[in-house]
Short mmCIF file of C-alpha atoms in Angstrom, two decimals:
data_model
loop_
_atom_site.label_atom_id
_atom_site.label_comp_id
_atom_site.label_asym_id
_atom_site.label_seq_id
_atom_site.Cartn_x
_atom_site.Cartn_y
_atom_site.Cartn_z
CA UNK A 3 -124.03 -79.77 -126.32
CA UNK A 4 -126.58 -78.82 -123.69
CA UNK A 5 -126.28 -76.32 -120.94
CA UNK A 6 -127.97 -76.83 -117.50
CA UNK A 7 -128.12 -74.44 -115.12
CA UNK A 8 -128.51 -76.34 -111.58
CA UNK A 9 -128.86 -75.70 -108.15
CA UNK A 10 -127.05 -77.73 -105.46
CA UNK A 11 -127.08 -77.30 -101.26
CA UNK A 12 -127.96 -73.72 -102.37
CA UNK A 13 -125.55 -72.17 -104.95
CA UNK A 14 -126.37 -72.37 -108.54
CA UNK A 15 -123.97 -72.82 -111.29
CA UNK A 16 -123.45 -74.21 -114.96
CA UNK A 17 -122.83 -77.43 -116.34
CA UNK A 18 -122.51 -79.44 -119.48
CA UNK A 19 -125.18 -82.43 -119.54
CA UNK A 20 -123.60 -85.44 -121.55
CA UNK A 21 -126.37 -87.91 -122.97
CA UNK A 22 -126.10 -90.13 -119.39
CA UNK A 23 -127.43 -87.40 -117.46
CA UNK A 24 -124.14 -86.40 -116.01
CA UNK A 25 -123.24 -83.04 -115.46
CA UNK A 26 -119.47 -82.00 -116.03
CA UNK A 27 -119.74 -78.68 -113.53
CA UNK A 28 -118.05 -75.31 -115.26
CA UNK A 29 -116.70 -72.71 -113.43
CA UNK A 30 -118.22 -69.22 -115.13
CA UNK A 31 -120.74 -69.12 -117.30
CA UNK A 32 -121.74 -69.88 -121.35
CA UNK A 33 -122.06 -66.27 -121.77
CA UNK A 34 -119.09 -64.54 -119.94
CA UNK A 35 -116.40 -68.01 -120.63
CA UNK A 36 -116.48 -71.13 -118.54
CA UNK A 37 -113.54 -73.92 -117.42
CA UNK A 38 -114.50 -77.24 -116.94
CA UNK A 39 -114.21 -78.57 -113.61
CA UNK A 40 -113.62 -82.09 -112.31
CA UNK A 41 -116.49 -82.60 -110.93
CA UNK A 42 -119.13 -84.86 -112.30
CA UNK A 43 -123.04 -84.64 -111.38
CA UNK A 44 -125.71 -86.86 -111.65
CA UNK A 45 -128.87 -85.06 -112.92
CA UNK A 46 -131.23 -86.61 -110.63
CA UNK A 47 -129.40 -84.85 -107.89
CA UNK A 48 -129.38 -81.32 -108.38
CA UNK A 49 -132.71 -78.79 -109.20
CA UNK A 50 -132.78 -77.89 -112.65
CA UNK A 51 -133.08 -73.74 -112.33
CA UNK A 52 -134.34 -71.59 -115.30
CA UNK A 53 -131.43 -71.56 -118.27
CA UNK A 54 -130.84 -67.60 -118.04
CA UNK A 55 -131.96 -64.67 -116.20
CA UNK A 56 -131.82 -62.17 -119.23
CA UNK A 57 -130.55 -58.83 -119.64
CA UNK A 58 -133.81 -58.15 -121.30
CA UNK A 59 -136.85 -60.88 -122.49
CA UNK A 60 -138.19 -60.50 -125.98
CA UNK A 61 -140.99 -62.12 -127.22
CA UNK A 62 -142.16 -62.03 -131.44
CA UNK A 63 -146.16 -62.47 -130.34
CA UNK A 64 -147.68 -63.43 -133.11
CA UNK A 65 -145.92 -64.98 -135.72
CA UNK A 66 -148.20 -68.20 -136.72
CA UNK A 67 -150.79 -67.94 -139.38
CA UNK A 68 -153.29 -70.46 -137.62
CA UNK A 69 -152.58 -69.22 -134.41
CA UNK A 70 -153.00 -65.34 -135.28
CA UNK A 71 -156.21 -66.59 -136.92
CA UNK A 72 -157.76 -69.00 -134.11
CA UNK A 73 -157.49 -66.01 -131.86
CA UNK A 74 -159.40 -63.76 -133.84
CA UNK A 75 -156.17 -61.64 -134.09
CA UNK A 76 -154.73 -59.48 -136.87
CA UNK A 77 -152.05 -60.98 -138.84
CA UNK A 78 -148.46 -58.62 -138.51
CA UNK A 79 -146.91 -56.85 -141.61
CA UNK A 80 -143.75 -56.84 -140.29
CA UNK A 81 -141.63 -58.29 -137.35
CA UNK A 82 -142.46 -56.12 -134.22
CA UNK A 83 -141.05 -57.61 -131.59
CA UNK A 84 -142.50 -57.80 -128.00
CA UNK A 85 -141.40 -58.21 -124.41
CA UNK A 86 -141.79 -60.87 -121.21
CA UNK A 87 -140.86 -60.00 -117.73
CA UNK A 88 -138.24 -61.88 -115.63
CA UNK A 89 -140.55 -62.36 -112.63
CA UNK A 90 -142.70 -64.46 -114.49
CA UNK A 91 -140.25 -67.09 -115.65
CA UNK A 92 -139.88 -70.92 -113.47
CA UNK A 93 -137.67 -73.82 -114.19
CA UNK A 94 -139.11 -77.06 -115.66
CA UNK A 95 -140.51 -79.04 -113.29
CA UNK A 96 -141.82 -75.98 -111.32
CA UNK A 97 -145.49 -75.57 -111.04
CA UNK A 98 -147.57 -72.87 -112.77
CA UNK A 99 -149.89 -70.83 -110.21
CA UNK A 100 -153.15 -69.67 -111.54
CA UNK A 101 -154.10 -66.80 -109.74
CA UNK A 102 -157.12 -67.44 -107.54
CA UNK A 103 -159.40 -64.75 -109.99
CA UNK A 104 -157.86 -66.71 -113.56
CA UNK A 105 -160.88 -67.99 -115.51
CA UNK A 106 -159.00 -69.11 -119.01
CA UNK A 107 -155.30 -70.25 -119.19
CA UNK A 108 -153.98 -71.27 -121.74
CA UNK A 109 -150.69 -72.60 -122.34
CA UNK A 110 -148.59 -71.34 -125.49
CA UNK A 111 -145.77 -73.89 -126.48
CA UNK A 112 -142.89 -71.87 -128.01
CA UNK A 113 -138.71 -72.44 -129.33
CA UNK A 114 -136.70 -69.87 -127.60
CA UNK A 115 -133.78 -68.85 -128.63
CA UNK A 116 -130.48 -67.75 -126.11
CA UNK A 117 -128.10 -64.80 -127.68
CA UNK A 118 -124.51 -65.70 -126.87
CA UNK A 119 -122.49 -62.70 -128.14
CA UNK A 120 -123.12 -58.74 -128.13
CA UNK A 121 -124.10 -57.38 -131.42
CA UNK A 122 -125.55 -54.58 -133.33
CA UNK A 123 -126.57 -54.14 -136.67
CA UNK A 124 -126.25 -57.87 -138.19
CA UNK A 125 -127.71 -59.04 -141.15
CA UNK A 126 -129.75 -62.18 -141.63
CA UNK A 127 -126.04 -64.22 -142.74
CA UNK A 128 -124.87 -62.99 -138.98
CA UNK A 129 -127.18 -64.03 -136.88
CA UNK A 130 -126.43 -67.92 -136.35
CA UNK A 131 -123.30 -66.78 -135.18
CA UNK A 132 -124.60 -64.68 -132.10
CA UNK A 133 -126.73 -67.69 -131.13
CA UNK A 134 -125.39 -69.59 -128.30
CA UNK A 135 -128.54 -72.61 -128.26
CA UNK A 136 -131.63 -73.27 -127.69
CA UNK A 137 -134.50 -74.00 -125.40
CA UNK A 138 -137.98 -74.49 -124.55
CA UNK A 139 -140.75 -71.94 -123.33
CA UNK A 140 -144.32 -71.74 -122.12
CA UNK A 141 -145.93 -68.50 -122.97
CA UNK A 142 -149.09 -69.06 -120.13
CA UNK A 143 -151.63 -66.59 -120.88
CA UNK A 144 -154.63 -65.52 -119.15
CA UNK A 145 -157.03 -65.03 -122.25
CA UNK A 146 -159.98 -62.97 -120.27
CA UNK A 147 -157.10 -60.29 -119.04
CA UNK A 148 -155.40 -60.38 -122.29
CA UNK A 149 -158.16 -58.75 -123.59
CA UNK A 150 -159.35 -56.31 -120.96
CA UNK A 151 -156.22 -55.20 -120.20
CA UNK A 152 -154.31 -52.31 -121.94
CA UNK A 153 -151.11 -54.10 -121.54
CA UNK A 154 -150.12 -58.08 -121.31
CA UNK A 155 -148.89 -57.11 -117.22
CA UNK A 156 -151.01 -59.82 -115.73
CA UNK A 157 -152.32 -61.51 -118.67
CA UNK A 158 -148.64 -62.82 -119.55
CA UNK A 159 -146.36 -62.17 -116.70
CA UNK A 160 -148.25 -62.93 -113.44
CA UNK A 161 -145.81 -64.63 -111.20
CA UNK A 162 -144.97 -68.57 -112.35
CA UNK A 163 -146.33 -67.97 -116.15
CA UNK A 164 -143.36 -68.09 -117.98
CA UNK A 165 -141.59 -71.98 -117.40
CA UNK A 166 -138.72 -72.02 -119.34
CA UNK A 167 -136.03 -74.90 -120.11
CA UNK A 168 -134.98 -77.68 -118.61
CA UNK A 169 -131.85 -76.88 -120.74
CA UNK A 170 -129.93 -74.73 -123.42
CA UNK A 171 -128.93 -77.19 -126.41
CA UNK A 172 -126.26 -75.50 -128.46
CA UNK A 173 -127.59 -77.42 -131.90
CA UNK A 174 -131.04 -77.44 -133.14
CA UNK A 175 -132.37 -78.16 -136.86
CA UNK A 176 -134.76 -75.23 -136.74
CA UNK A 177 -136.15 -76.11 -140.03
CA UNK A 178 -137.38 -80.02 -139.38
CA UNK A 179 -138.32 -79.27 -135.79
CA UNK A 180 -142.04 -79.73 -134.45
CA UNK A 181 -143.69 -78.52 -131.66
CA UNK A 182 -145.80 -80.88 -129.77
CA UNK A 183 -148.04 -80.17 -126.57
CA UNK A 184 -149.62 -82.53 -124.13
CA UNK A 185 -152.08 -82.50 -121.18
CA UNK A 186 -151.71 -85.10 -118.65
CA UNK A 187 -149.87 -86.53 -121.55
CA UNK A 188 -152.42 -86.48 -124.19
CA UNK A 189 -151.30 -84.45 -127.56
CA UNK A 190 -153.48 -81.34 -127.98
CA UNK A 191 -151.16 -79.33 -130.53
CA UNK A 192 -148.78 -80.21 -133.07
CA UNK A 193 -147.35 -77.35 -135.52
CA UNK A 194 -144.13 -77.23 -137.42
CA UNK A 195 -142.00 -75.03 -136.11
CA UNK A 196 -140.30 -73.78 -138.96
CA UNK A 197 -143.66 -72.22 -140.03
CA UNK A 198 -143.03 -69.05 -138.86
CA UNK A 199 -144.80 -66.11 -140.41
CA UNK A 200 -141.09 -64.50 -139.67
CA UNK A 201 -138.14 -66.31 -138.80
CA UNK A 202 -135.29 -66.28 -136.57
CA UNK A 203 -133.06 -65.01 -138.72
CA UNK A 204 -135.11 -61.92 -139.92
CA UNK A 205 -136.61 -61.24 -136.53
CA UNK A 206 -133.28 -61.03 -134.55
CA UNK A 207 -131.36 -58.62 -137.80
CA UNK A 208 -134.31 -56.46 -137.95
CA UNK A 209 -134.21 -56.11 -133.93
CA UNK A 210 -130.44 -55.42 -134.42
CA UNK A 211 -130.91 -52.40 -136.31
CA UNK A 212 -132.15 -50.59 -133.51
CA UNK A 213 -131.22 -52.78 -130.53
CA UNK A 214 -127.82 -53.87 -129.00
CA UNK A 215 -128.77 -57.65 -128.39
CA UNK A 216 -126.48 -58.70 -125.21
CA UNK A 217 -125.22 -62.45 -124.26
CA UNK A 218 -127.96 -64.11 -121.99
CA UNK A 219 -130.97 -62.41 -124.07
CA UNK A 220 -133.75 -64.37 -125.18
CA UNK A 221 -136.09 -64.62 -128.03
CA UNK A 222 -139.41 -66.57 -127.49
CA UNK A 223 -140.54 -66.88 -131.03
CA UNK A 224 -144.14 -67.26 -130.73
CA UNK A 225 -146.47 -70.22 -130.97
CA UNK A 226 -149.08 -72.32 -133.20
CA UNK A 227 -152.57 -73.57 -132.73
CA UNK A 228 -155.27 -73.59 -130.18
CA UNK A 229 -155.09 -74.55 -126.38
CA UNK A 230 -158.18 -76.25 -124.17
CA UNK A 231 -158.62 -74.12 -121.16
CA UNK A 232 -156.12 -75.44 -118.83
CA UNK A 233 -157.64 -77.08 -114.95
CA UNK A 234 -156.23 -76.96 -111.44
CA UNK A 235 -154.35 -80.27 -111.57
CA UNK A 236 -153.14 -80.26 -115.78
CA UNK A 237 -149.65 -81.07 -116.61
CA UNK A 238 -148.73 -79.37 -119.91
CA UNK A 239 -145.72 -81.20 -121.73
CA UNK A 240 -144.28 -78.76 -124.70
CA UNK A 241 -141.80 -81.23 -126.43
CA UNK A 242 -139.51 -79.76 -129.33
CA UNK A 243 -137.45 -81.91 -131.41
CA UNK A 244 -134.41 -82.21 -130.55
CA UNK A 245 -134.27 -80.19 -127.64
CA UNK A 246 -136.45 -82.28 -124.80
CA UNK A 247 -139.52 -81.83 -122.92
CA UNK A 248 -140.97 -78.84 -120.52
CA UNK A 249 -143.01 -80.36 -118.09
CA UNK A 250 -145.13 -77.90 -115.51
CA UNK A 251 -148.30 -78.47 -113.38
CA UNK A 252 -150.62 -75.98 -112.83
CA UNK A 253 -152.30 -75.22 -110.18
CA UNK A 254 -154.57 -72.58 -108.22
CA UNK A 255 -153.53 -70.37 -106.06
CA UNK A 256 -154.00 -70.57 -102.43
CA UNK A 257 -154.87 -67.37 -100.69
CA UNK A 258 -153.39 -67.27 -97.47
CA UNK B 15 -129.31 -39.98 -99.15
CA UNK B 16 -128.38 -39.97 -102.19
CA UNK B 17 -127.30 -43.51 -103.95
CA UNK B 18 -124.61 -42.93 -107.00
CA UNK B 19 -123.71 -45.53 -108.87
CA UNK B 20 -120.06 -44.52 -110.48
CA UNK B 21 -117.13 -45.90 -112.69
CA UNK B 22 -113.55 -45.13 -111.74
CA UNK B 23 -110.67 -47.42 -113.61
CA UNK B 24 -112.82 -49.76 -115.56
CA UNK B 25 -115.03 -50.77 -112.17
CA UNK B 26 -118.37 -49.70 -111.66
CA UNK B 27 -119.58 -49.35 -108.03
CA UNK B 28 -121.95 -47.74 -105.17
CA UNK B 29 -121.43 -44.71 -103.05
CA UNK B 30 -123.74 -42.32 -101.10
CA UNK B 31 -123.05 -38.92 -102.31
CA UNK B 32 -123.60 -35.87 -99.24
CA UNK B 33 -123.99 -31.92 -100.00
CA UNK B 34 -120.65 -31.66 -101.02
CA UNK B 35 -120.45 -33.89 -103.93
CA UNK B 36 -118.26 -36.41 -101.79
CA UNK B 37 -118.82 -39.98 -103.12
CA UNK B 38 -118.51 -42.36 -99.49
CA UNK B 39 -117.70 -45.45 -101.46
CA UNK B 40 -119.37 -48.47 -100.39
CA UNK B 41 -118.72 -52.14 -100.63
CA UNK B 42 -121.96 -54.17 -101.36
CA UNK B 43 -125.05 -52.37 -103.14
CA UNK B 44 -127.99 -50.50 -101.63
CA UNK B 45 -130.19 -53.36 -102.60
CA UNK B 46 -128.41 -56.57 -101.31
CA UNK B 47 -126.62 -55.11 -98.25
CA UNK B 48 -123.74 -52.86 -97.87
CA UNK B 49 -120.75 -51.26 -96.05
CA UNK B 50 -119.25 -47.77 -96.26
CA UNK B 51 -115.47 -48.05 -96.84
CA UNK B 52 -113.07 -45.11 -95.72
CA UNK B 53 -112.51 -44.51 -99.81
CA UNK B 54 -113.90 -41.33 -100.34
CA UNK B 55 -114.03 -39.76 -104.13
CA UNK B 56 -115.24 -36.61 -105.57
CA UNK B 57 -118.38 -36.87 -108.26
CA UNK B 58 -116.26 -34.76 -110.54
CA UNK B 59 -113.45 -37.62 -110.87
CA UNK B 60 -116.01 -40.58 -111.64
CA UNK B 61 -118.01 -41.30 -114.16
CA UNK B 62 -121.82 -41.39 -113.57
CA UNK B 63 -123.44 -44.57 -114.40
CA UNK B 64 -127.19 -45.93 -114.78
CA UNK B 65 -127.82 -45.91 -111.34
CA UNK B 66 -129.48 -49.35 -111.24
CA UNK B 67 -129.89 -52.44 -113.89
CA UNK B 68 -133.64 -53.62 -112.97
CA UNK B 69 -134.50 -57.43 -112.77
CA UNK B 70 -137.92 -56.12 -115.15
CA UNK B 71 -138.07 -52.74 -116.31
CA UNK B 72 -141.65 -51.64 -115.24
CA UNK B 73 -143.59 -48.02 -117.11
CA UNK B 74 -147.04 -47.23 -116.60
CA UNK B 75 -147.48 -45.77 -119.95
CA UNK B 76 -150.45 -43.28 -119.97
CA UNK B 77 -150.68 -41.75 -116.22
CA UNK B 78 -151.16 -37.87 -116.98
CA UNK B 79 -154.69 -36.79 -118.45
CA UNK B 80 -152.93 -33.50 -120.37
CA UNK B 81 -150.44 -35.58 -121.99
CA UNK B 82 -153.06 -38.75 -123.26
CA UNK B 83 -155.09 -35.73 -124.39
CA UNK B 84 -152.50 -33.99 -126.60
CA UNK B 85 -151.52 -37.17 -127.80
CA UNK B 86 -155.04 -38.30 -128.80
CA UNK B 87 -154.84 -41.36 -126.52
CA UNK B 88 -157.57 -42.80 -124.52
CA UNK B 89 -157.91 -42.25 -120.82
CA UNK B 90 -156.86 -45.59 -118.88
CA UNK B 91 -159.65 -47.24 -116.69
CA UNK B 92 -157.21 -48.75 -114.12
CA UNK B 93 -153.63 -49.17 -113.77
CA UNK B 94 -152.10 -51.39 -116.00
CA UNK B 95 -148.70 -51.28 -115.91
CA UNK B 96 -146.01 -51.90 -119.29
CA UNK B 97 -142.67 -52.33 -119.91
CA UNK B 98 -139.04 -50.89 -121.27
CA UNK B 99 -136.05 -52.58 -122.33
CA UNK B 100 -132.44 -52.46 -120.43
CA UNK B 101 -130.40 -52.17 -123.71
CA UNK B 102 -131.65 -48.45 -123.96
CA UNK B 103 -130.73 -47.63 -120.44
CA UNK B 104 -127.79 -44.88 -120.01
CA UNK B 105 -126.59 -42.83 -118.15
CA UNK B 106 -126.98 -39.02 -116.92
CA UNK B 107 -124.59 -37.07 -119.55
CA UNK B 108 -124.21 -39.73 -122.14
CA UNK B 109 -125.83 -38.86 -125.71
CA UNK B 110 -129.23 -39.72 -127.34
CA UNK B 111 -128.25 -41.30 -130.72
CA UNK B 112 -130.82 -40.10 -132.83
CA UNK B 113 -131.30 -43.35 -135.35
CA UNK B 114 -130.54 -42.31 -138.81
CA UNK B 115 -134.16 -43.09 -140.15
CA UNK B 116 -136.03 -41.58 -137.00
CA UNK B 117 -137.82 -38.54 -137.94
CA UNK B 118 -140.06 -37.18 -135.08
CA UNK B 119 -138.65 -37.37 -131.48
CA UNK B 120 -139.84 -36.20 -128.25
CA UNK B 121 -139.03 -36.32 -124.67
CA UNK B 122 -141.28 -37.52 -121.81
CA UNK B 123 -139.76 -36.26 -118.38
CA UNK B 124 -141.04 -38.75 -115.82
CA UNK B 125 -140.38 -39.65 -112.03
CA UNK B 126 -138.73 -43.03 -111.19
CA UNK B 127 -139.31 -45.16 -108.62
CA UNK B 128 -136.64 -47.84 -107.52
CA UNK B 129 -137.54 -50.92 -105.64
CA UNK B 130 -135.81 -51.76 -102.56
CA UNK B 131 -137.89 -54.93 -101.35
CA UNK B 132 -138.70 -58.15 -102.27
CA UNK B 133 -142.72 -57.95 -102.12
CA UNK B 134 -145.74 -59.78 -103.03
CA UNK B 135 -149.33 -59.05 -102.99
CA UNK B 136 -149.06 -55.64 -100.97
CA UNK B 137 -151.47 -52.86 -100.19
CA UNK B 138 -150.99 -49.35 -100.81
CA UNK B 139 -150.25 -48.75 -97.25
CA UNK B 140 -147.38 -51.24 -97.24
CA UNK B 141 -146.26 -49.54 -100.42
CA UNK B 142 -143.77 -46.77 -99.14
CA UNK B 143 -141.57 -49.61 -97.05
CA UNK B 144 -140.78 -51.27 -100.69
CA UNK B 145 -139.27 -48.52 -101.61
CA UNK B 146 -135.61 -47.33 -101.67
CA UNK B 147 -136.24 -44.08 -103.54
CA UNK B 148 -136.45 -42.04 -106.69
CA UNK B 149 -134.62 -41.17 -109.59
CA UNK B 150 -134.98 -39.34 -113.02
CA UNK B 151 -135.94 -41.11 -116.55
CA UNK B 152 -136.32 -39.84 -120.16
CA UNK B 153 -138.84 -42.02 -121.85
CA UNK B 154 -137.58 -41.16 -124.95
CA UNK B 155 -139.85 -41.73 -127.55
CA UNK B 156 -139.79 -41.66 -131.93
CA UNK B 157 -143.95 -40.75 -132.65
CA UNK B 158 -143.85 -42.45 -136.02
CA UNK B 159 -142.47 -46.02 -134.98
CA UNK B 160 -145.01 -45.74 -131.97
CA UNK B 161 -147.82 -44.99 -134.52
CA UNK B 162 -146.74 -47.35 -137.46
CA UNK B 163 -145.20 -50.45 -134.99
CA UNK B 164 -147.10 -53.13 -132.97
CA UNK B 165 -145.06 -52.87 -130.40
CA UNK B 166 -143.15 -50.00 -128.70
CA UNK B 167 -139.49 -51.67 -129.74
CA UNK B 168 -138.14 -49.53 -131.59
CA UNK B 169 -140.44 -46.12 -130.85
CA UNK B 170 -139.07 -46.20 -127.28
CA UNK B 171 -136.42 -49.27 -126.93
CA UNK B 172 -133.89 -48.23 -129.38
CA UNK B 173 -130.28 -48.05 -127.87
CA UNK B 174 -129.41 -44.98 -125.78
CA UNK B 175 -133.63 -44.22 -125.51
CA UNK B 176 -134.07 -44.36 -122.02
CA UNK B 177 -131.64 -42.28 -120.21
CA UNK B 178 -131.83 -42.20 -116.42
CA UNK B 179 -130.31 -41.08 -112.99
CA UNK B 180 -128.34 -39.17 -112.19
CA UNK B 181 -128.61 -41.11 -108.38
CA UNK B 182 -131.17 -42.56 -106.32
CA UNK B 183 -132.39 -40.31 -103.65
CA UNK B 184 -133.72 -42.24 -100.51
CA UNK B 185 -136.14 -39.09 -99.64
CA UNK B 186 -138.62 -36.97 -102.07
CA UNK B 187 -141.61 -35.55 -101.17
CA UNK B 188 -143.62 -36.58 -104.05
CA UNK B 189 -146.91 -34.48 -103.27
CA UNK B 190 -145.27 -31.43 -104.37
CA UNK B 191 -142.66 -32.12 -107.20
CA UNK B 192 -142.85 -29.76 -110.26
CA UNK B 193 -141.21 -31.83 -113.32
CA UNK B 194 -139.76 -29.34 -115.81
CA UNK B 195 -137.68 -30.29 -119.13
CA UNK B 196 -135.52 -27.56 -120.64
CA UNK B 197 -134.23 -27.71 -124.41
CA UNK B 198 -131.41 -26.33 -124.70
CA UNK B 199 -131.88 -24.41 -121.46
CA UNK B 200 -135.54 -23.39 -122.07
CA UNK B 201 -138.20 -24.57 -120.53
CA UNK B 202 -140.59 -26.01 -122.81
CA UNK B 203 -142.57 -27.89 -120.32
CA UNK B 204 -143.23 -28.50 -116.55
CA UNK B 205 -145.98 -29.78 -114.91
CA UNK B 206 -146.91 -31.35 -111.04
CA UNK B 207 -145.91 -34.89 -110.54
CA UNK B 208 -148.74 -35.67 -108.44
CA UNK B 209 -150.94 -35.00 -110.87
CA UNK B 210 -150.94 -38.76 -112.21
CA UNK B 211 -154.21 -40.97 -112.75
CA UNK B 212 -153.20 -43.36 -110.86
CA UNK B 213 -150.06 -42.88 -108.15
CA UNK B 214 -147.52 -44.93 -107.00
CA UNK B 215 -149.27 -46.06 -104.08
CA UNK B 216 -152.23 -47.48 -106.47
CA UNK B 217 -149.95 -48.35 -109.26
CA UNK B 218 -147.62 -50.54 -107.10
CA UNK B 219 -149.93 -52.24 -104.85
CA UNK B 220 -152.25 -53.54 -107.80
CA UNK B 221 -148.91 -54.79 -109.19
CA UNK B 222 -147.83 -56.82 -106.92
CA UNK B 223 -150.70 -58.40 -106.68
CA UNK B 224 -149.59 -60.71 -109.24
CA UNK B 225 -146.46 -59.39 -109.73
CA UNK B 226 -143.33 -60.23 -107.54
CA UNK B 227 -141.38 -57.07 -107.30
CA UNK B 228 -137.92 -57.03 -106.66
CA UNK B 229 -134.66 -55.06 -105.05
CA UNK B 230 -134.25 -53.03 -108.49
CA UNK B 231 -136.53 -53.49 -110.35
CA UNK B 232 -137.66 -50.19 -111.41
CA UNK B 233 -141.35 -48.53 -112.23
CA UNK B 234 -140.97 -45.02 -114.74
CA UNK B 235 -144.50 -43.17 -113.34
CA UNK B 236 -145.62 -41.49 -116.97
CA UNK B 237 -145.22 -37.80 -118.36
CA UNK B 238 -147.69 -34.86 -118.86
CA UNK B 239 -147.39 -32.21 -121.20
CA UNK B 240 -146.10 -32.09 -124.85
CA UNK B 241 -142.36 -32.47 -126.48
CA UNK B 242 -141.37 -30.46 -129.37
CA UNK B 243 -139.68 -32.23 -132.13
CA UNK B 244 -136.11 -32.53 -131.17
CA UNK B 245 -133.45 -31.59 -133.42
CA UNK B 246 -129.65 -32.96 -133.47
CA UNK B 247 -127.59 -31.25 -131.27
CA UNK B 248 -130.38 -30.52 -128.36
CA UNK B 249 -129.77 -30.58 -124.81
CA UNK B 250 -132.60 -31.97 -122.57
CA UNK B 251 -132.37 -31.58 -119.18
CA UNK B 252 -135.33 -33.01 -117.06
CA UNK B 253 -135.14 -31.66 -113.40
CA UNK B 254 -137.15 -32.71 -110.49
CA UNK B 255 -138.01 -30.89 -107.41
CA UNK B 256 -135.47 -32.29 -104.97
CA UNK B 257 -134.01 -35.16 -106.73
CA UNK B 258 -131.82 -33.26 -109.29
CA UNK B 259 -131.40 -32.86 -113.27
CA UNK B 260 -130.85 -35.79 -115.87
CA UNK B 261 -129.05 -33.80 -119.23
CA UNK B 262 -128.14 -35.63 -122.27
CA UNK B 263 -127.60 -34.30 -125.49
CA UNK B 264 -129.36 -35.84 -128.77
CA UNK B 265 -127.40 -36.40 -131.25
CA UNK B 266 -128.17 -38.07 -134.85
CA UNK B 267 -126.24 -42.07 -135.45
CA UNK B 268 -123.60 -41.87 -137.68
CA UNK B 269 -123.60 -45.16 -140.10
CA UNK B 270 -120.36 -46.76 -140.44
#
């Protein structure tokens, strides 16, 4: 099953997105309960908005050998999990601006994973059950800020660096899945996705020790390999299987 | 004004609270618009609640030079700005739950500001309309997890660590607020708030330079001064000139 969240003559609402690209609208929400309405959307007719607005935005960092390695980066002990910031985050399809002092972006194609229940304290056999899907992220990065700054503020969550979606899917086979990225539609990274230094399971019961995890939530579970610096004008395609493709252009900012 | 956010028979809600510690119920919030109703309640018949749920949880970290001292921390060049989690907001008078495997924990008394305004790329003049006011936080903090982790998860995210309120008050006159913290009724530290590195004005502005800030979203200023080790059973009460006190008792998690 695959959630959309979609905007139409200016509300935005829920729906379930059959494999024609029709939208069966809900009333409510995937998180909070939902009825199925009668009315029936075509996709190409409605925005497609960013999946969830969480409660709060994790993010594991590092958490692939190669990648940890590439980037001249220590590899973790032990899962330490980070944070994103809501302002950053845009829908698929939404452009990326790079701010008008960038000098290296780089793209960062991740799985992301959508809490659907409230828990604390679950063990590794729990978690599937608190999971309500998943989707697609792009973890832009500014690499020159990234490592002047004391913190990831700018580096990670200017405005438009977080595209997220274009949908929830409720099924995923985590372990066969690959992550594949493209620019202007020419693959640049490829990576397995189930080689996670730690994995979904382990990151989200060690979090729950400490943490209440809450329905909308998200997990971006970090990323693999080595992006080209990214030009006014790229479209970067991250494509997981299984779950579809997140498509954003990016673009410089215009000062006005 | 002062801005309370309160529960009263399972509903949570706004009201502006005068001298008398009359609650003027409101329909609508502060942020997106409101109305003042005829209901009128009295604070000792609510509950207090966290006075706002941000959109992104904003903390500038390291702002007092005393405090990065003590703590053998390096001086900040320029304001760069980090991040908190909402699952350890509560509220003024709920407890600190101690985890069971935290060993050193201190308080950090620190000014709040709340964001009133949708802004963008704003200069520290324009900073002040932005605002709708100032509250109280408690950037609770385990020393060992902040040393030993990657990340500040679980040293400063953990459920129940960040307690804040107890309102929002439209008005402080920030140039001359004394923050003092009390254990147990004795004050252990106090210090000037405008003694920070870099203020609000500074902090904010360079924000939103790439930063969208929104009605909510919240921005905890920093602490000076030094926290003894807090023991189970401690009150803390963090008071600041004008604005009020936040008290909340620690007390050590009891595994089930």
């Amino acid at each position: 099953m695959r959630w959309l969240r979609y905007g139409l003559d200016g509300q935005v609402g829920y729906g379930i997105l059959d494999e024609n690209d029709t939208i069966a609208a809900v009333r409510g929400n995937p998180f909070a309960g939902y009825e199925t309405t009668a009315t029936r959307l075509n996709l190409s007719d409605v925005s497609i908005e960013v999946p969830v607005l969480p409660p709060t935005f994790y993010c594991v960092g590092l958490n692939y050998v190669k990648h940890i390695s590439t980037e001249g980066l220590t590899i973790p002990k032990k899962p330490d999990v980070g944070y994103r910031a809501n302002n950053a985050l845009v829908a698929h399809g939404a452009d990326v601006i790079m701010p008008a002092d960038a000098t290296r972006i780089h793209y960062e194609g991740e799985l992301v994973v959508v809490i659907g229940k409230k828990v604390k304290n679950i063990s590794v056999d729990q978690v599937n059950d608190c999971i309500l899907g998943y989707t697609i992220g792009n973890d832009v990065s500014e690499r020159n800020w990234q490592a002047s700054d004391r913190t990831f503020w700018r580096a990670k969550n200017s405005d438009t660096f977080k595209p997220m979606g274009p949908w929830i899917s409720t099924e995923a086979d985590v372990s066969s899945m690959q992550t594949v990225v493209s620019v202007n539609g020419v693959e640049r990274t490829r990576f397995d996705t189930a080689d996670m230094l730690f994995g979904i399971h382990e990151f989200i019961s060690t979090m729950s020790r400490y943490l209440t995890l809450y329905p909308g939530d998200i997990v971006w579970m970090g990323t693999d390999g080595h992006s080209p610096d990214l030009q006014p004008g790229d479209r970067v395609d991250v494509t997981l299987t299984g779950l579809g493709t997140l498509s954003n252009r990016f673009m410089t900012e215009t000062l006005t």
